[in-house]
Short mmCIF file of C-alpha atoms in Angstrom, two decimals:
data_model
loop_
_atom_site.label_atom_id
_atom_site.label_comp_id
_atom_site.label_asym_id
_atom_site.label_seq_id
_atom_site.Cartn_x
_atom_site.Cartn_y
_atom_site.Cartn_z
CA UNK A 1 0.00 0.00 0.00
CA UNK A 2 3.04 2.12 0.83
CA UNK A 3 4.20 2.31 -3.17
CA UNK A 4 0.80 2.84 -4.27
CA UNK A 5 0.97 6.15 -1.63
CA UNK A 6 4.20 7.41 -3.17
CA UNK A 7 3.37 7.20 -7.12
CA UNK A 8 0.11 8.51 -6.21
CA UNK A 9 1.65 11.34 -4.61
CA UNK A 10 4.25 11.75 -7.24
CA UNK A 11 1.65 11.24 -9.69
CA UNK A 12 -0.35 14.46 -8.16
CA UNK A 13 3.43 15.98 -7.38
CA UNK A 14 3.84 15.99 -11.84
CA UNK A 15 0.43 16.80 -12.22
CA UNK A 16 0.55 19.77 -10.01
CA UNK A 17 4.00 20.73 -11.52
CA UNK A 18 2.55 20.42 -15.51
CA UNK A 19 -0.60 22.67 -14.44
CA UNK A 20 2.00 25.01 -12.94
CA UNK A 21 3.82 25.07 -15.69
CA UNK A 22 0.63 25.39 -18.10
CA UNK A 23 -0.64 28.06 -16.08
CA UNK A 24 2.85 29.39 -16.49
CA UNK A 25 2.16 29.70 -19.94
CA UNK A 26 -0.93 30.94 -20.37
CA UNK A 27 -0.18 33.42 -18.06
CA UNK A 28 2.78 34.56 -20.05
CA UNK A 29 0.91 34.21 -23.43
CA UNK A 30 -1.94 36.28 -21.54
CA UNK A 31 1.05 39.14 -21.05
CA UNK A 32 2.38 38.95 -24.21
CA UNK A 33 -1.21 39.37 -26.22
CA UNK A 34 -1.55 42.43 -23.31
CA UNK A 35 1.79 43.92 -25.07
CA UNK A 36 1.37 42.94 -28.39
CA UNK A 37 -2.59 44.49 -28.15
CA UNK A 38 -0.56 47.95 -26.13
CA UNK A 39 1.70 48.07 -28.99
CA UNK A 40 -1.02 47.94 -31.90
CA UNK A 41 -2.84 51.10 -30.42
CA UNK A 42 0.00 52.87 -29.92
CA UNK A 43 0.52 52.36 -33.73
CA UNK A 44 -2.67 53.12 -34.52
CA UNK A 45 -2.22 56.41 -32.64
CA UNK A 46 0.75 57.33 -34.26
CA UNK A 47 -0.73 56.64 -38.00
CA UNK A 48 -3.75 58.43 -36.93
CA UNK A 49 -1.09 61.35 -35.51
CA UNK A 50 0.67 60.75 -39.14
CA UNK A 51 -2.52 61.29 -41.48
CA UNK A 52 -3.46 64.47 -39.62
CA UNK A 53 0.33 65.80 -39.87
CA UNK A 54 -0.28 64.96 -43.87
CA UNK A 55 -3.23 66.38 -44.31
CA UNK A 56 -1.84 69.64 -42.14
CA UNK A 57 0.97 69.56 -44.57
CA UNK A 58 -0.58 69.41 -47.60
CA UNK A 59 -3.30 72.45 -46.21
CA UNK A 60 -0.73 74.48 -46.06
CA UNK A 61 1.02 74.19 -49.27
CA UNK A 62 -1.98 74.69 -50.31
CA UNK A 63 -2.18 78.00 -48.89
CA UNK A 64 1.39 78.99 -50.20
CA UNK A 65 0.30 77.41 -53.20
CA UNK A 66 -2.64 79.89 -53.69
CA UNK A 67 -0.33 82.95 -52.15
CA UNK A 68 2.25 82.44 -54.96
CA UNK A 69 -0.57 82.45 -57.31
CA UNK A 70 -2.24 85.36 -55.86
CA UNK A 71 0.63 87.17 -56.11
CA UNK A 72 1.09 86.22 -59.96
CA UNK A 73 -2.25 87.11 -60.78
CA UNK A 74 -2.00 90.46 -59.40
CA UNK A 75 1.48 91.22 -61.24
CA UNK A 76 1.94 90.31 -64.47
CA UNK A 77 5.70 90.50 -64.31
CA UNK A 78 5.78 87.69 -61.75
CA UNK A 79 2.87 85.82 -63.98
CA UNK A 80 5.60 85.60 -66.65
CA UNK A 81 7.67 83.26 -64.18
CA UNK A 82 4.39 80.86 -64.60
CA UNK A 83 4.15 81.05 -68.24
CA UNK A 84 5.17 77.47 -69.16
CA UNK A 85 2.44 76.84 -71.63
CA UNK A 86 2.53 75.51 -74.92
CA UNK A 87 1.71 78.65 -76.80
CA UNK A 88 2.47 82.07 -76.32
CA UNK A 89 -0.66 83.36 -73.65
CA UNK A 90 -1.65 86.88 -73.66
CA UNK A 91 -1.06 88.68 -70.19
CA UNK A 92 -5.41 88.44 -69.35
CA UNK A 93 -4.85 84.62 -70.81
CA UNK A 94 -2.57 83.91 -68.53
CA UNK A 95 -4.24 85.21 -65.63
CA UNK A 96 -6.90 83.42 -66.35
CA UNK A 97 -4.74 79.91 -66.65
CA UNK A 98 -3.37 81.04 -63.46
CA UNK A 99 -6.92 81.00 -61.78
CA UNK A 100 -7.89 78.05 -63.72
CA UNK A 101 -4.73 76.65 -61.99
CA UNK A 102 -5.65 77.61 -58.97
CA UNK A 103 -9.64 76.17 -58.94
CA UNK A 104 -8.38 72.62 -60.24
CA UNK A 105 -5.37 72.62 -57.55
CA UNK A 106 -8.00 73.11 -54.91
CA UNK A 107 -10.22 70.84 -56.01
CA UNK A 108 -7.02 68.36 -56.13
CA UNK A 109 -6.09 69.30 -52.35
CA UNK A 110 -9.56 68.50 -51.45
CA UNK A 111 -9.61 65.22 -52.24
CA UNK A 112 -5.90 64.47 -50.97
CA UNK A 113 -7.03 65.62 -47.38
CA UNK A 114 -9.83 63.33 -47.34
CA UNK A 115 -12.50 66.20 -48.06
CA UNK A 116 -14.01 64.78 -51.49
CA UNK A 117 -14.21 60.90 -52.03
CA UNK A 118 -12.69 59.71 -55.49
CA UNK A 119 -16.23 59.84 -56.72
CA UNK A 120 -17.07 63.41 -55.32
CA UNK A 121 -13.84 64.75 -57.05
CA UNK A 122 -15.14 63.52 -60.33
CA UNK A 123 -17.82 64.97 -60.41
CA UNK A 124 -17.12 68.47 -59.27
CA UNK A 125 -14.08 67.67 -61.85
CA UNK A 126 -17.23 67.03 -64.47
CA UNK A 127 -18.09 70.49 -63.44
CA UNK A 128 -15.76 72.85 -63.28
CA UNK A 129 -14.20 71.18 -66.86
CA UNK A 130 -17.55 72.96 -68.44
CA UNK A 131 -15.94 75.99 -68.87
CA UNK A 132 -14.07 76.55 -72.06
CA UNK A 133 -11.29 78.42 -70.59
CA UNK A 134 -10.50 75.40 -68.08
CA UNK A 135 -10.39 73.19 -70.96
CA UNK A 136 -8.13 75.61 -72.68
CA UNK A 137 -6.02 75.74 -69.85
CA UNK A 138 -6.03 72.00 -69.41
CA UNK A 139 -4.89 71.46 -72.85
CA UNK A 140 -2.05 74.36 -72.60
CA UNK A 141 -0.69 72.53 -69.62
CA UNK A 142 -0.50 68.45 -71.04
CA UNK A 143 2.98 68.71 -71.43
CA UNK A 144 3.55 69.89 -67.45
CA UNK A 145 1.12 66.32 -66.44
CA UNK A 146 2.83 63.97 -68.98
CA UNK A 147 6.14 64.31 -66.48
CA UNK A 148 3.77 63.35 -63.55
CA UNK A 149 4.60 59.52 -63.91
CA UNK A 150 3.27 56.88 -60.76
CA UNK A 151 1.85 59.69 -58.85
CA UNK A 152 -1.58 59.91 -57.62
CA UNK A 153 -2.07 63.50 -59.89
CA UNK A 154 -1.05 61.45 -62.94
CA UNK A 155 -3.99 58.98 -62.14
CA UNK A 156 -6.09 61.76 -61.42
CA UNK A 157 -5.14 64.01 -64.41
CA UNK A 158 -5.56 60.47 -66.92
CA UNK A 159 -9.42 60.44 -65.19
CA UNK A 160 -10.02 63.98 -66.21
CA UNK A 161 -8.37 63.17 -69.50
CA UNK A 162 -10.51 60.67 -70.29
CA UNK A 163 -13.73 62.30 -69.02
CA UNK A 164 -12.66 65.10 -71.20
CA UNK A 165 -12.94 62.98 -74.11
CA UNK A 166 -16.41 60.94 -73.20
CA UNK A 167 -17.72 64.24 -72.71
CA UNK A 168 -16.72 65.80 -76.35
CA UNK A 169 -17.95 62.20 -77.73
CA UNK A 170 -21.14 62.47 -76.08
CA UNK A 171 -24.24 63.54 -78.38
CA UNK A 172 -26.19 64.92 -74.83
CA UNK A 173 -26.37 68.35 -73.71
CA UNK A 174 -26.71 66.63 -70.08
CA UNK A 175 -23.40 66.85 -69.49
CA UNK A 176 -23.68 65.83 -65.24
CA UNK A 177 -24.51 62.12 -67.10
CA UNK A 178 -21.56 61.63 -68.97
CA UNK A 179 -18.87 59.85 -67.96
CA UNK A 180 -18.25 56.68 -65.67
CA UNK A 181 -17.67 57.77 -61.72
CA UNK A 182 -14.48 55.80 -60.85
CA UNK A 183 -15.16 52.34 -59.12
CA UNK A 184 -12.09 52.23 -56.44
CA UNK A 185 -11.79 54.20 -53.66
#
């Protein structure tokens, strides 16, 4: 009866020691996931922290972007700096490209900060593109976008160029119909 006392006691003796040890573990597993879980929001934090310090960023070049423009369309002689266009502009021209510039640049910004989906900026894109004078300037400035390779503005500017063209196909004066909203966000 004796031996049947001692491997039942060192039977409970390895028992107790494996649910130690499994409790070990789990408690250690349970700390790590704690950790691992404290490092993921801090992450998401810091993205979060990141997309606001972009969309700060690009506000304000935004704002110098429209200063410098401001300035150009109130002086001719610094409008002449801008004057990369494919034919010679008059000064009024210009100043009008300059503006024309300065709606679709806004209209880019908005949608880069998260203001307009992909779908919204088409459409005010559809918009804005029904005045002459921004298709005008549009066309005097293809050569600037064809260097704008693998960027979001090239995708962006390839859209608009391809609304462009539904838009002078189209045999509709309902011009808010024409063209295919992008899909993808």
């Amino acid at each position: 009866m004796g031996t049947k006392s001692v491997g039942l006691r060192r039977f409970q003796s390895v028992t107790a020691v494996g649910l130690g040890m499994v409790a070990g573990v789990f408690a250690a597993v349970a700390a790590q996931r704690n950790a691992l879980d404290a490092i993921n929001r801090r992450l998401e934090r810091l993205e979060e922290q990141a997309g606001h310090q972009q969309r700060a960023n690009l506000a304000m070049q935004q704002r110098q972007h429209w200063e410098l423009l401001s300035k150009a369309i109130d002086d001719p002689q610094l409008a002449e700096v801008l004057d990369l266009y494919e034919v010679p502009v008059t000064p009024a021209k210009r100043r009008q490209y300059l503006f024309a510039n300065a709606l679709y640049t806004n209209l880019l910004c908005y949608h880069r900060i998260g203001n307009l989906s992909l779908d919204e900026f088409f459409k005010h894109a559809r918009g804005i593109f029904q005045n002459p004078l921004m298709r005008e300037y549009w066309e005097a400035t293809r050569q600037q976008r064809a260097g704008l390779k693998g960027t979001e503005e090239a995708e962006l500017g390839r859209m608009i160029d391809d609304l462009l063209s539904q838009l002078d196909e189209a045999d509709t004066d309902e011009w808010w119909v024409v063209g295919s909203p992008p899909t993808n966000e």
